[in-house]
Short mmCIF file of C-alpha atoms in Angstrom, two decimals:
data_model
loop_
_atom_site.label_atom_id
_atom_site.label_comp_id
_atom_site.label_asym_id
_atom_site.label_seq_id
_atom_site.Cartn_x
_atom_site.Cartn_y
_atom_site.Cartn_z
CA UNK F 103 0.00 0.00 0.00
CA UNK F 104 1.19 3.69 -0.80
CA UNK F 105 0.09 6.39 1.18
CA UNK F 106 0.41 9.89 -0.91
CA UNK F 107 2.36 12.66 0.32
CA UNK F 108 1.00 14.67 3.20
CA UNK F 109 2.15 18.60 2.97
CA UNK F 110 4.76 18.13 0.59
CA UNK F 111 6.34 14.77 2.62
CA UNK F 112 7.83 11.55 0.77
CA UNK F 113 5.43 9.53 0.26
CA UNK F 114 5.30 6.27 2.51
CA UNK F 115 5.00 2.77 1.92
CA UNK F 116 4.52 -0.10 4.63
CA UNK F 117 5.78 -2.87 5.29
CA UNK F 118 4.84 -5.82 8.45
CA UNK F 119 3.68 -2.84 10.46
CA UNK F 120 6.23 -0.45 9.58
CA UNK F 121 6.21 2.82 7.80
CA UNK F 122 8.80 2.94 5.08
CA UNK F 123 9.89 6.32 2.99
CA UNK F 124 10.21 5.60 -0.47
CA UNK F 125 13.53 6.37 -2.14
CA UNK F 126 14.31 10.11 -2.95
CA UNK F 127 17.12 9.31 -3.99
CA UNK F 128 17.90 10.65 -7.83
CA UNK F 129 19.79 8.84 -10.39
CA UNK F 130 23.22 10.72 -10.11
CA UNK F 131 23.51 10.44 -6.19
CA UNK F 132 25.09 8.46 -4.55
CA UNK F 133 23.92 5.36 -2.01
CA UNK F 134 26.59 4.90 0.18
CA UNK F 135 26.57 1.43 2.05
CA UNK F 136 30.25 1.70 2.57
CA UNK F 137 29.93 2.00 6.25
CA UNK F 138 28.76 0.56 9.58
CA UNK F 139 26.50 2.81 10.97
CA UNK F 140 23.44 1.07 12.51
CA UNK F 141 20.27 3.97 12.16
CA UNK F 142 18.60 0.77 10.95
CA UNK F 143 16.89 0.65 14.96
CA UNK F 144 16.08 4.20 15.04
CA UNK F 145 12.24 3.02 14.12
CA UNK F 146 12.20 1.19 17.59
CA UNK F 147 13.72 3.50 19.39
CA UNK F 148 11.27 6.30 18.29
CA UNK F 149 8.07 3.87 19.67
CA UNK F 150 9.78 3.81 23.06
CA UNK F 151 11.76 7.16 23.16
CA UNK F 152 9.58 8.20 25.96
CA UNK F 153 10.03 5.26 28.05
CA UNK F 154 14.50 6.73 27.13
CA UNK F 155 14.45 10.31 28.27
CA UNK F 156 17.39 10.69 30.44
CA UNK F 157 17.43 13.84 32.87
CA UNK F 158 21.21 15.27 33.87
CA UNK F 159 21.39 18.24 36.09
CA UNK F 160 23.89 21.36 35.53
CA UNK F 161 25.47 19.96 38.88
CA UNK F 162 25.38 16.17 38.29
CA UNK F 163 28.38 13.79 36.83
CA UNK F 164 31.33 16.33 37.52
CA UNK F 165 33.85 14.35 38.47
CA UNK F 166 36.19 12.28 36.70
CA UNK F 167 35.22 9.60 39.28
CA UNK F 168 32.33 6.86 38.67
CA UNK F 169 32.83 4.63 41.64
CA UNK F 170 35.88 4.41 43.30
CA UNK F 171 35.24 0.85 45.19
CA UNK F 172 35.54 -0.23 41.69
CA UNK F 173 38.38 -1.55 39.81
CA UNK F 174 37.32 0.16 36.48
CA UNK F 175 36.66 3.55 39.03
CA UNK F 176 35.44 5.87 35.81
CA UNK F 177 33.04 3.44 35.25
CA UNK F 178 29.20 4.24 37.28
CA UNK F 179 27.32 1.83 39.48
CA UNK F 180 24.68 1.91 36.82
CA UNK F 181 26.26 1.52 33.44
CA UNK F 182 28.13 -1.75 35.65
CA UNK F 183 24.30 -3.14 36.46
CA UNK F 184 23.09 -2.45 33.36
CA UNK F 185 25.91 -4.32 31.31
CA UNK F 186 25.60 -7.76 33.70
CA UNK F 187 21.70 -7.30 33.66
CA UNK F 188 21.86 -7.42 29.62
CA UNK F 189 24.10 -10.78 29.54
CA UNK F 190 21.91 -12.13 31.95
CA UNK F 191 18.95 -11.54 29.69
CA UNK F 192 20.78 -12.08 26.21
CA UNK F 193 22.84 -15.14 27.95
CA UNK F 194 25.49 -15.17 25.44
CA UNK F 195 28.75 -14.54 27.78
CA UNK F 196 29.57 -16.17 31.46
CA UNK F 197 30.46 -12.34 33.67
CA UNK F 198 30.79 -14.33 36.35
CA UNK F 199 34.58 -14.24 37.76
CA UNK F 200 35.84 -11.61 35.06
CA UNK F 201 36.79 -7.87 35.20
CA UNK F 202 34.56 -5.57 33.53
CA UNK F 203 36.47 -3.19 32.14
CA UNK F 204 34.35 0.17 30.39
CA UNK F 205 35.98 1.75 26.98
CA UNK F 206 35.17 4.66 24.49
CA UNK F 207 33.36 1.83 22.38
CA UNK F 208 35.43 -1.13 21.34
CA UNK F 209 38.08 0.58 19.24
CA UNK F 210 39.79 2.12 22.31
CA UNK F 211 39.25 -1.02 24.24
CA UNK F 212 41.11 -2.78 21.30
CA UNK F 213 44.37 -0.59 21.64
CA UNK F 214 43.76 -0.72 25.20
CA UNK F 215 44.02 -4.65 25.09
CA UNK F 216 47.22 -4.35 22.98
CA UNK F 217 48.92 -2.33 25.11
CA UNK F 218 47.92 -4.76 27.91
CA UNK F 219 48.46 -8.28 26.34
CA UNK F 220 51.80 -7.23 24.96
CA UNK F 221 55.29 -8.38 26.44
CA UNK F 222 56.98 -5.59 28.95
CA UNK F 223 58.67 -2.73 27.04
CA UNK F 224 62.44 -4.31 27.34
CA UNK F 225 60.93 -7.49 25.05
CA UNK F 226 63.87 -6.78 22.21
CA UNK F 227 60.90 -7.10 19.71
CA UNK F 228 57.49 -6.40 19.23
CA UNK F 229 54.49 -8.80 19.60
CA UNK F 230 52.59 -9.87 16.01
CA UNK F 231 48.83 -8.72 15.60
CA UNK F 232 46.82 -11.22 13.50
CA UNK F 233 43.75 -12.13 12.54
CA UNK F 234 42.22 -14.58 9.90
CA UNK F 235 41.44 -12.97 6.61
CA UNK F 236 38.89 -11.59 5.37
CA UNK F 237 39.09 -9.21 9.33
CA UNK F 238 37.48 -6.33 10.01
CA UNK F 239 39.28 -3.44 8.11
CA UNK F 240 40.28 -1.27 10.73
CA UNK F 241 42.42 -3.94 12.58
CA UNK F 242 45.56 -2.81 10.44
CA UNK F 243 45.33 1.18 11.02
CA UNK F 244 44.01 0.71 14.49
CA UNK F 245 47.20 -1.20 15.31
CA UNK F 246 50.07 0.57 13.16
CA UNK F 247 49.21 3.81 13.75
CA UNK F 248 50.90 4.51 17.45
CA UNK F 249 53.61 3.02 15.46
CA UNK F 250 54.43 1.11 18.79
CA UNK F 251 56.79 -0.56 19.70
CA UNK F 252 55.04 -3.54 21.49
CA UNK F 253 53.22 -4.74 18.96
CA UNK F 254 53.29 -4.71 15.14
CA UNK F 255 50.49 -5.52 12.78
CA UNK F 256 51.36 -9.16 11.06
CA UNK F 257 48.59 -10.05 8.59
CA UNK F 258 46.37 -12.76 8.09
CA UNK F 259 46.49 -15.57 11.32
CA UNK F 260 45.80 -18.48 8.72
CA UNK F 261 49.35 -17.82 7.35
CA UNK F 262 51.13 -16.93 10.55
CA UNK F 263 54.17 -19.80 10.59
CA UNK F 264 56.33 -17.87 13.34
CA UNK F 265 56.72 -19.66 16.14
CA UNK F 266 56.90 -16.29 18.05
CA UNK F 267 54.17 -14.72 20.66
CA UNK F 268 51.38 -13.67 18.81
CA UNK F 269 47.80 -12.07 19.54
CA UNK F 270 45.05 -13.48 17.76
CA UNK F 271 41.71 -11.56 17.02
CA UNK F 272 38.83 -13.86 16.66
CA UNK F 273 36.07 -11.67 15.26
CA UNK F 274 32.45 -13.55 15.48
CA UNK F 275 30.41 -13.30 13.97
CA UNK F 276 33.32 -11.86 11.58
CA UNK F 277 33.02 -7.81 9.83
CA UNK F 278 32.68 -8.90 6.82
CA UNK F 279 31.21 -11.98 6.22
CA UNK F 280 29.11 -12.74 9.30
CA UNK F 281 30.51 -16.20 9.86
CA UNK F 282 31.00 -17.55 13.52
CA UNK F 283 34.90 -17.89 14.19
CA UNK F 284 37.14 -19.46 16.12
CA UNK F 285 41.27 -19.39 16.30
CA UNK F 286 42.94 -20.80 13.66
CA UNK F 287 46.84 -19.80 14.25
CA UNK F 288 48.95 -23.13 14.24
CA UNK F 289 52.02 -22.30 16.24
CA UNK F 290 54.23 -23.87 18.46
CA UNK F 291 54.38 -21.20 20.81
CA UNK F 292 51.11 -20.41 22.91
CA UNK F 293 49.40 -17.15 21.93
CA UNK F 294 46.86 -14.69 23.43
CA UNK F 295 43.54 -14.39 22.18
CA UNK F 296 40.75 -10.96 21.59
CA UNK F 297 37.05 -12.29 21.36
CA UNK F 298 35.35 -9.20 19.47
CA UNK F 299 32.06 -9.82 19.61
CA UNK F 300 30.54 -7.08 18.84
CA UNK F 301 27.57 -8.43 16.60
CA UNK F 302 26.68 -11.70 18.71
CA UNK F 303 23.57 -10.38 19.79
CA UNK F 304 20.15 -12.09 18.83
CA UNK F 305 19.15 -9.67 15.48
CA UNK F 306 22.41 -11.00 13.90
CA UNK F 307 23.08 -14.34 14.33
CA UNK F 308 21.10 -17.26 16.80
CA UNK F 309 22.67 -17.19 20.27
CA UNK F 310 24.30 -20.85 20.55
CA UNK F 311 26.12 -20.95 23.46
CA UNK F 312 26.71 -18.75 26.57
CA UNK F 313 30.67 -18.18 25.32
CA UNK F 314 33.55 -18.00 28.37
CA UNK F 315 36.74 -16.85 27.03
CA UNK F 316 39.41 -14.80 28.74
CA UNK F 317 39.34 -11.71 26.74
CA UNK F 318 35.72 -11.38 25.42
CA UNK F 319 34.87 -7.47 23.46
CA UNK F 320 31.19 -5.81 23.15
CA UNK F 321 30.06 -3.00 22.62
CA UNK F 322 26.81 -0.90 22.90
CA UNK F 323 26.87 0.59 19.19
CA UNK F 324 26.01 -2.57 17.68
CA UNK F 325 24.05 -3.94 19.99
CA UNK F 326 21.60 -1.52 20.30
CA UNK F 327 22.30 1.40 17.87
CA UNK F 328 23.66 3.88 19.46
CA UNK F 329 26.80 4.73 18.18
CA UNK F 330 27.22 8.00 19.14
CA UNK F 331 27.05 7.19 22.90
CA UNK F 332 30.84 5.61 22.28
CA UNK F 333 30.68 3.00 24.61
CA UNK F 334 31.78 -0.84 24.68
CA UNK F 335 32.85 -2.81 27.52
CA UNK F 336 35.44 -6.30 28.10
CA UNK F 337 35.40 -9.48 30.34
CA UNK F 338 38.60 -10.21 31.13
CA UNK F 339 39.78 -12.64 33.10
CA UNK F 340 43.39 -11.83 34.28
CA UNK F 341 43.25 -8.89 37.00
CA UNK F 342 46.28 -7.78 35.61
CA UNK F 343 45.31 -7.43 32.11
CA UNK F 344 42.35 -5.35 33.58
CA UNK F 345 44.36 -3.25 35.66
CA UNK F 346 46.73 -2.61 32.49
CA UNK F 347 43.61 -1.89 30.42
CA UNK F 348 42.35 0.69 32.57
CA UNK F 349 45.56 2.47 32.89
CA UNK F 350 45.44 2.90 28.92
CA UNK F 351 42.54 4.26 29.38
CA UNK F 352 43.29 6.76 31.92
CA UNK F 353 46.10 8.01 30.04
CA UNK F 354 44.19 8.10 27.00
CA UNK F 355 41.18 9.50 27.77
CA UNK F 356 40.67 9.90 31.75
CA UNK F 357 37.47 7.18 31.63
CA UNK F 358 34.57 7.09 29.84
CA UNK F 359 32.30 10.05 29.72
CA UNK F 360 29.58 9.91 32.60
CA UNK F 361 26.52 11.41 30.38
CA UNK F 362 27.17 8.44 27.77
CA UNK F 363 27.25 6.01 30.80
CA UNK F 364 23.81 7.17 32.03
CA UNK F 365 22.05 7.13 28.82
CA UNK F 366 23.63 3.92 27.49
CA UNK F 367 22.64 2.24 31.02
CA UNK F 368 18.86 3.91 30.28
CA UNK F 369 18.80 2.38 27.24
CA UNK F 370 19.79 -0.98 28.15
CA UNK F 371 17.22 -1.18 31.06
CA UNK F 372 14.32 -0.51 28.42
CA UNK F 373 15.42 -3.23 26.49
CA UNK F 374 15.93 -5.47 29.49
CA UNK F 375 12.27 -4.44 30.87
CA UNK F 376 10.70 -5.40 28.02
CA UNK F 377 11.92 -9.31 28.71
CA UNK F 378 10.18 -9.04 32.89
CA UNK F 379 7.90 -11.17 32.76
CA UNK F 380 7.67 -12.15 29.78
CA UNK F 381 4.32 -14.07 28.07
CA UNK F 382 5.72 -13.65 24.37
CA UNK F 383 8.94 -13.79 22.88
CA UNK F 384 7.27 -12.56 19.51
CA UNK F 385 6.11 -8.54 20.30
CA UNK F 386 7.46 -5.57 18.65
CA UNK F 387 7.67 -4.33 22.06
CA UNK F 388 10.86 -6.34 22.28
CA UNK F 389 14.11 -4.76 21.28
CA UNK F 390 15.46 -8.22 20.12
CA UNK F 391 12.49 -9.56 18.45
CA UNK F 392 11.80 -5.80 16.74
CA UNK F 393 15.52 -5.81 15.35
CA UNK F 394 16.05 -9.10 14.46
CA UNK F 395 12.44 -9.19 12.28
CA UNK F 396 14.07 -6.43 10.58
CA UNK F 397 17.03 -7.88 9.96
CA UNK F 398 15.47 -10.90 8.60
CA UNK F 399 13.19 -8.18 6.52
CA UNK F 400 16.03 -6.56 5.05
CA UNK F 401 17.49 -9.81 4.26
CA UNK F 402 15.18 -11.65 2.65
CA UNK F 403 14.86 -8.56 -0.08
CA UNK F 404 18.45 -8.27 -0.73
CA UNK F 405 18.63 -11.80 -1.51
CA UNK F 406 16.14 -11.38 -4.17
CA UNK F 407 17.56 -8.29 -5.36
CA UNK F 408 21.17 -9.97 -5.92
CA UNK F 409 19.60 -13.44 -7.76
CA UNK F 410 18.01 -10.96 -9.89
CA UNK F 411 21.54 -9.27 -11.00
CA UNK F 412 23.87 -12.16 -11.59
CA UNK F 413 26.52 -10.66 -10.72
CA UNK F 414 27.06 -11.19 -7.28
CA UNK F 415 27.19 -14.46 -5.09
CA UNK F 416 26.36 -14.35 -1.28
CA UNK F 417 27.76 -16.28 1.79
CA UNK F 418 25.67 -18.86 3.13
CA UNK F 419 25.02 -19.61 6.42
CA UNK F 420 23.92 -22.65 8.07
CA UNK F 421 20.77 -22.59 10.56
CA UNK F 422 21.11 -22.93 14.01
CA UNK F 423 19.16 -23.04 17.21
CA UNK F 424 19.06 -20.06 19.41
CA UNK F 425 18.88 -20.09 22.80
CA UNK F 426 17.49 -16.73 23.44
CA UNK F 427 14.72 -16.94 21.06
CA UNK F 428 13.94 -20.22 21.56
CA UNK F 429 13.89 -21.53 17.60
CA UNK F 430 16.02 -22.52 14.84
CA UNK F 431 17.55 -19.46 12.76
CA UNK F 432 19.61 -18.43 10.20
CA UNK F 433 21.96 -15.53 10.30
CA UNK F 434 21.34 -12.27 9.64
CA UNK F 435 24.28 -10.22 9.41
CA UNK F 436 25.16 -6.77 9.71
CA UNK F 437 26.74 -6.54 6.39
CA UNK F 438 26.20 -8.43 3.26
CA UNK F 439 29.84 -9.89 1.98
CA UNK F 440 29.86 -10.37 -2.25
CA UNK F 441 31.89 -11.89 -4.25
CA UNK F 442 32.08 -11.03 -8.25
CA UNK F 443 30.90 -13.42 -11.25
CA UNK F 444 33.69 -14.77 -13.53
CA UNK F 445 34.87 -11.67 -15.68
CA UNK F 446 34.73 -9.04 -13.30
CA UNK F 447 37.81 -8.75 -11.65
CA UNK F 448 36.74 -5.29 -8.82
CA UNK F 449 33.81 -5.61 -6.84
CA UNK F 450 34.31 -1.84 -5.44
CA UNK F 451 34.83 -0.51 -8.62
CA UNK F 452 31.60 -2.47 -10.61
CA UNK F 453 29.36 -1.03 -7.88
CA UNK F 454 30.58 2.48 -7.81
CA UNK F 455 29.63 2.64 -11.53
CA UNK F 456 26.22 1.95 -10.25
CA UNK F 457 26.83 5.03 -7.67
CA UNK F 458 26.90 2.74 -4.48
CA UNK F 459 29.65 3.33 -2.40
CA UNK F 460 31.09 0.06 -0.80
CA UNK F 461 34.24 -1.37 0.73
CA UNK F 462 36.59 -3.86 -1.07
CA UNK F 463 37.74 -6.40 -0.43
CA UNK F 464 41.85 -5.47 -0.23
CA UNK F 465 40.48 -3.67 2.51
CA UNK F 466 39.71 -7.16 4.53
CA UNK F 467 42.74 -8.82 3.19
CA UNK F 468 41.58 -10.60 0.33
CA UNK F 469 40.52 -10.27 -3.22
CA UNK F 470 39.07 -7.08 -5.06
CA UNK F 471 36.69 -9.70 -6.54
CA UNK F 472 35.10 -9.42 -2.69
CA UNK F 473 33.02 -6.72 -1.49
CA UNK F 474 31.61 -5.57 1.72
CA UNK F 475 27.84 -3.60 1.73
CA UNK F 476 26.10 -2.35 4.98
CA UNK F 477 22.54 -3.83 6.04
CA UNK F 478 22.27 -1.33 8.53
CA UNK F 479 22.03 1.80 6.74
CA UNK F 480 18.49 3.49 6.78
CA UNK F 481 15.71 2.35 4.85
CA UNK F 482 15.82 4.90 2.04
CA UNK F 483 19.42 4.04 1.29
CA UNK F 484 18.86 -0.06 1.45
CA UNK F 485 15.64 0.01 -0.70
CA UNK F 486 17.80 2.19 -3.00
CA UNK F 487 20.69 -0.40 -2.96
CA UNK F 488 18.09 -3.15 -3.82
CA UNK F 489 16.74 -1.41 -6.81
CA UNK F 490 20.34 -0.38 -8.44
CA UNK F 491 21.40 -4.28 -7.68
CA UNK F 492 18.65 -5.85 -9.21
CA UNK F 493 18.61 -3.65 -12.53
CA UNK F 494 22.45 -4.26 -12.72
CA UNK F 495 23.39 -6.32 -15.68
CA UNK F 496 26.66 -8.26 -16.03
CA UNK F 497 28.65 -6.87 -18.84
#
């Protein structure tokens, strides 16, 4: 059904119960897909942003200090409850007997885990960074850059035949391709491993098992939406990786701001208020159950629209049971990984002709013929990417 134009608005289309802008998009602008920002919930969060309204007085959250009987002290008594209360809904990481250690999202807690897991500054050389290819993008620039000299960017882990220390980044589900990963480094010497797991939340992929690893990464962005809140959080098992972790942090940034803290922990309590006593695990009312239908949604339309091109195959992913939900699922990733048809040789390139702005894959340490597009964008700029796909020809 299309709904016309009210006062000069786009006009509207729905879909399952939710009001969708059609495209205004022209034919020389671009759709840019290329990255990871995750406005896809702001639907949700504008049917409960009553229920969100956070209150801070001129004379409230001053201090550097959060709570000092703490170990992460910059961190508040609330954004702490709010963080276990979430896992104890969600169930998909053990807290219990680990540090909880609070970060300007997960890209400060990464460098902050470097600097921790790294051998003391009078090793003669500097510990290798790895992770298996295709990784997330940003592990090479987020780990050269300080041009440190503890640890060094080394390339893909499936290749990594030094038998020296090493840290291993297990992404899962991985940025790109949304598969569920484990370490795969075959060395003689014993090396230290970063869970980021940023996207294993229930809209993404089914919730299989409650994980328990020493160094474990989330982060609020991609959980819930929020990105500009800046805020992700670490288990961590080792009190003296914690206590390292922290110090980075202090040094870097003196904590975490407090006015983030407060709204991220108000946002997390609606979501976790919705599951009290529950009668229905199927109610837009849920954050989890909203998301992931959207998810699935998006999904099941960009699937169409790439059969339709040719050009493009898809990853497949197996089906699962989930825990949280209760049911079987496939995954339903946060970004859609391609790879080209025989006879075109730049994935990036192809798709910029066709004005959408991705990320290739040389980017992710692997083949051009790969390319990375975001399912999270809005919904004006995803049913625009589903309409250039499916009238692009292979030529």
């Amino acid at each position: 059904m299309v709904v016309s134009p009210i006062n000069g608005s786009s006009p509207l289309s729905h879909s399952n119960g939710r009001t969708i802008p059609l495209s205004t998009f022209s034919r020389n602008s671009f759709v840019n897909v290329e990255k990871g920002d995750p406005v896809a919930f702001r639907s949700y969060w504008e049917k409960v942003r009553d229920e969100c309204t956070v209150e801070i007085k001129g004379d409230e959250w001053m201090s550097y200090l959060g709570d000092t009987n703490n170990l992460c002290w910059y961190m508040v008594p609330q954004m702490r409850d709010a963080i276990l209360r979430l896992h104890n809904v969600v169930s998909n990481a053990v807290t219990k007997d680990k540090f909880l250690v609070l970060g300007t999202c997960s890209s400060q807690l990464y460098q902050a885990l470097l600097y921790a897991l790294s051998p003391s500054e009078s090793s003669h050389r500097p510990i290798n960074v790895v992770a298996a290819a295709p990784y997330y993008s940003e592990y090479k620039d987020a780990t050269d850059i300080l041009q440190s000299r503890l640890f060094q960017w080394t390339g893909d882990a499936a290749l990594y035949d030094k038998d020296e220390p090493y840290i291993e980044v297990v992404t899962s589900p991985n940025n790109p391709d949304g598969t569920l990963r484990v370490p795969v480094v075959n060395s003689r010497v014993e090396g230290k491993i970063i869970y980021d797991l940023a996207y294993y939340w229930p809209q993404y992929t089914p919730i299989t098992d409650q994980l328990d690893h020493d160094v474990m990464v989330f982060t609020f962005s991609k959980c819930t939406g929020h990105v500009g809140s800046r805020i992700g959080w670490a288990f961590v098992k080792d009190i003296e990786v914690a206590k390292k972790m922290i110090r980075f942090t202090q040094l870097n940034s003196i904590g975490v701001s407090r006015e983030s803290q407060i709204r991220a922990a108000k946002m997390i309590g609606v979501i976790c208020d919705g599951y009290k006593n529950l009668k229905s695990i199927e109610s837009d009312h849920l954050f989890f159950y909203y998301s992931k239908r959207l998810m699935k949604e998006r999904w099941e339309k960009f699937k169409i629209a790439i059969e339709k091109s040719k050009v493009f195959t898809l990853t497949k992913y197996p089906t699962s049971y989930c825990h949280f939900n209760k049911d079987l699922s496939e995954q339903y990733p946060a970004f859609a990984w391609l790879k080209c048809v025989e006879g075109i040789k730049d994935g990036e390139s192809y798709l910029e002709n066709l004005k959408i702005r991705t990320r290739g894959g040389e980017r992710f340490g692997v083949s051009s013929k790969y390319v990375r597009v975001s399912m999270i964008g809005t919904d004006d700029e995803f049913n625009e990417l589903c309409t250039r796909l499916s009238n692009a020809k292979r030529e």
